[in-house]
mmCIF file of C-alpha atoms in Angstrom:
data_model
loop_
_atom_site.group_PDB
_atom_site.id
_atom_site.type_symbol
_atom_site.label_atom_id
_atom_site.label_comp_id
_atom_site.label_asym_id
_atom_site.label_seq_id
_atom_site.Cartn_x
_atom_site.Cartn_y
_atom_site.Cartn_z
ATOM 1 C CA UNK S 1 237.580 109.946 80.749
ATOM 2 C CA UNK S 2 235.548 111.411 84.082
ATOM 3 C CA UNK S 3 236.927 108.451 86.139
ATOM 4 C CA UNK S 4 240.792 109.073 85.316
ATOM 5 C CA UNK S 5 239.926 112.855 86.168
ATOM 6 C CA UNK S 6 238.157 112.060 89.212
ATOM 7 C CA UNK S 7 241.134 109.568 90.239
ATOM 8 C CA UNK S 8 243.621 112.388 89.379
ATOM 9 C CA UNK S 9 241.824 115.393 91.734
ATOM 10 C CA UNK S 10 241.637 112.690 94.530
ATOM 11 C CA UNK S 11 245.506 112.075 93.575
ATOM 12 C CA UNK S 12 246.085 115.906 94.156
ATOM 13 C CA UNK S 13 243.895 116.176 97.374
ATOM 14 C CA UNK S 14 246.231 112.960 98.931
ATOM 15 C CA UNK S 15 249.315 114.399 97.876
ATOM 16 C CA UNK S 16 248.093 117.723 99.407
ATOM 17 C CA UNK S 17 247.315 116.757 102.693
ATOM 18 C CA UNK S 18 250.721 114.513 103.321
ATOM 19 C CA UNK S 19 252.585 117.559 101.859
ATOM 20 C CA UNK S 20 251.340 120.339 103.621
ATOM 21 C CA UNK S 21 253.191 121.836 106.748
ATOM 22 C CA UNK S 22 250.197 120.887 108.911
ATOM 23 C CA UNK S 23 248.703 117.887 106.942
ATOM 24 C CA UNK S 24 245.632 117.161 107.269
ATOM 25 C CA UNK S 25 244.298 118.462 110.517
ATOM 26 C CA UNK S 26 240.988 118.082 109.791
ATOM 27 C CA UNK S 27 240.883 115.353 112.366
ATOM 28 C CA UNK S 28 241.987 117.230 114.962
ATOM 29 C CA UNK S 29 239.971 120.080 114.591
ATOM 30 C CA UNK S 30 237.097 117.791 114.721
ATOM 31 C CA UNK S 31 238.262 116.372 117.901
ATOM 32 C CA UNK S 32 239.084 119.781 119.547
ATOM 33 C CA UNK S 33 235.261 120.890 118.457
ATOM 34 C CA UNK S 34 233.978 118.055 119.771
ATOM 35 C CA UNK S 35 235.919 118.479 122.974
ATOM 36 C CA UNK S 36 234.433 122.136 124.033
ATOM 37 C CA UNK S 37 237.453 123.947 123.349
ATOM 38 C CA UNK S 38 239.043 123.495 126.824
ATOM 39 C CA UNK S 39 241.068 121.195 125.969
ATOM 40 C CA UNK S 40 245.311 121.907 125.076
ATOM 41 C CA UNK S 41 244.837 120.613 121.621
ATOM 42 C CA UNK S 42 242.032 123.302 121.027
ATOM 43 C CA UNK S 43 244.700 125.831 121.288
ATOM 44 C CA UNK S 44 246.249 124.987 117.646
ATOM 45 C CA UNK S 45 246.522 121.542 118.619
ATOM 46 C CA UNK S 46 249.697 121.779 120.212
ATOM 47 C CA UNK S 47 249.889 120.710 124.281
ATOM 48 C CA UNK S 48 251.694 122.787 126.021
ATOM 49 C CA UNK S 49 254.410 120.748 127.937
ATOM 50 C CA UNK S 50 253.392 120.395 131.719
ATOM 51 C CA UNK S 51 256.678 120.172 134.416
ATOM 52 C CA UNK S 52 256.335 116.358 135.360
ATOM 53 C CA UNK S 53 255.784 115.618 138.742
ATOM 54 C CA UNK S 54 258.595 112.666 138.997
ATOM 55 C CA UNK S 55 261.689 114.095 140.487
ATOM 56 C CA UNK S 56 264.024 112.289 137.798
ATOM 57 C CA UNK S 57 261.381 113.577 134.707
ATOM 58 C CA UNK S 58 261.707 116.741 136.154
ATOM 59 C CA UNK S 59 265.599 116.916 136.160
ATOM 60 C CA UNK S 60 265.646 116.012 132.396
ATOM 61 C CA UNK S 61 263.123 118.158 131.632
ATOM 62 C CA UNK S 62 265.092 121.200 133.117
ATOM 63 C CA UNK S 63 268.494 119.886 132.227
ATOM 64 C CA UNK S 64 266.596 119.977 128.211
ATOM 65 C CA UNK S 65 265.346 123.418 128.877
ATOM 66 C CA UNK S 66 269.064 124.651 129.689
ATOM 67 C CA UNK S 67 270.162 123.202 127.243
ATOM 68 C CA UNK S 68 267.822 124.537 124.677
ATOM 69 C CA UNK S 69 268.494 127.943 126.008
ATOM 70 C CA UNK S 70 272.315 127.105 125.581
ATOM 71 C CA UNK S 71 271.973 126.598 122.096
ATOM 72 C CA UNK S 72 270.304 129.712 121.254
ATOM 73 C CA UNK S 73 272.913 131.699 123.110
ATOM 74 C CA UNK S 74 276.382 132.603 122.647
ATOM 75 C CA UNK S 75 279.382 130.205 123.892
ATOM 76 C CA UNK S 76 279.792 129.728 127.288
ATOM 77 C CA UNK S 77 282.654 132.141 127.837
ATOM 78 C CA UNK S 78 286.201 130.839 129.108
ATOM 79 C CA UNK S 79 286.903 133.241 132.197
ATOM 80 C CA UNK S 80 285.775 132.782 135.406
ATOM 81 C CA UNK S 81 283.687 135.773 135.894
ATOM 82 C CA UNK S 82 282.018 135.890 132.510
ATOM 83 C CA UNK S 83 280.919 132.257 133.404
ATOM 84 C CA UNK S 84 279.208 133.019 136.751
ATOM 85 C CA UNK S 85 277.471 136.006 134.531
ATOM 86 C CA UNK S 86 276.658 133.490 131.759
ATOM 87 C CA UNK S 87 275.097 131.121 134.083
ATOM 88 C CA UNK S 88 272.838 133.721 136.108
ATOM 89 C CA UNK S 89 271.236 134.807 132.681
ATOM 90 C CA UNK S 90 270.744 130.980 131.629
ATOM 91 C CA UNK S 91 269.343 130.400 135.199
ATOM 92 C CA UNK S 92 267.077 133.677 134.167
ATOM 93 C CA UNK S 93 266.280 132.776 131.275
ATOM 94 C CA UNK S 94 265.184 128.930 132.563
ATOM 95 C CA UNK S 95 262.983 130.652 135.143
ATOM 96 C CA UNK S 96 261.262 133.014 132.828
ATOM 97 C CA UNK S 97 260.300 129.653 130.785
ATOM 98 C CA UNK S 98 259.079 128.447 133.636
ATOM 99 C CA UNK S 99 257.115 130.774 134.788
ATOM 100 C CA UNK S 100 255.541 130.988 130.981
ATOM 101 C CA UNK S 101 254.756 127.540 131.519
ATOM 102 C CA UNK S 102 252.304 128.259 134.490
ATOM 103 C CA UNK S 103 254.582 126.292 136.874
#
């Protein structure tokens, strides 16, 4: 009777830790710890995502950026005018991300 209990709690703890928004970070806590805490991961273990040095990485990592930012804002407008205003606040907007980045 103990060992079909003991088998069910370890059941529970499994399904836990695959279900759970961060799973089981256990692991990387441990490895931030053991790093000294300078580290990216240490920070929530999330990296923050450097500007790569290549000039093609770099233009798909800005031309993503835009188009993140493009998403969360409203359609590009049709007129001329509206467009040149809509891209200065994107461009804005991409620096400001930038510049949040450290780079």
């Amino acid at each position: 009777m103990s060992e079909v209990l003991l088998v069910g709690l370890i059941m529970v703890i499994v399904a836990a830790c695959a279900f759970a928004p961060l799973g089981c970070f256990l692991s990387a806590y441990a490895k931030a710890k053991q790093a000294g805490g300078d580290s990216p991961a240490a920070e929530g273990g999330i990296a923050k995502p450097v500007v790569p040095e290549d000039s093609i990485l770099r233009r798909h990592f800005l031309a993503q950026l835009q188009s993140e930012i493009e998403a969360a804002l409203f359609p590009r407008p049709t007129d001329s005018m509206l467009q040149r205003h809509y891209d200065s606040l994107v461009a804005a907007k991409v620096e400001s991300r930038l510049q949040a980045l450290g780079k």
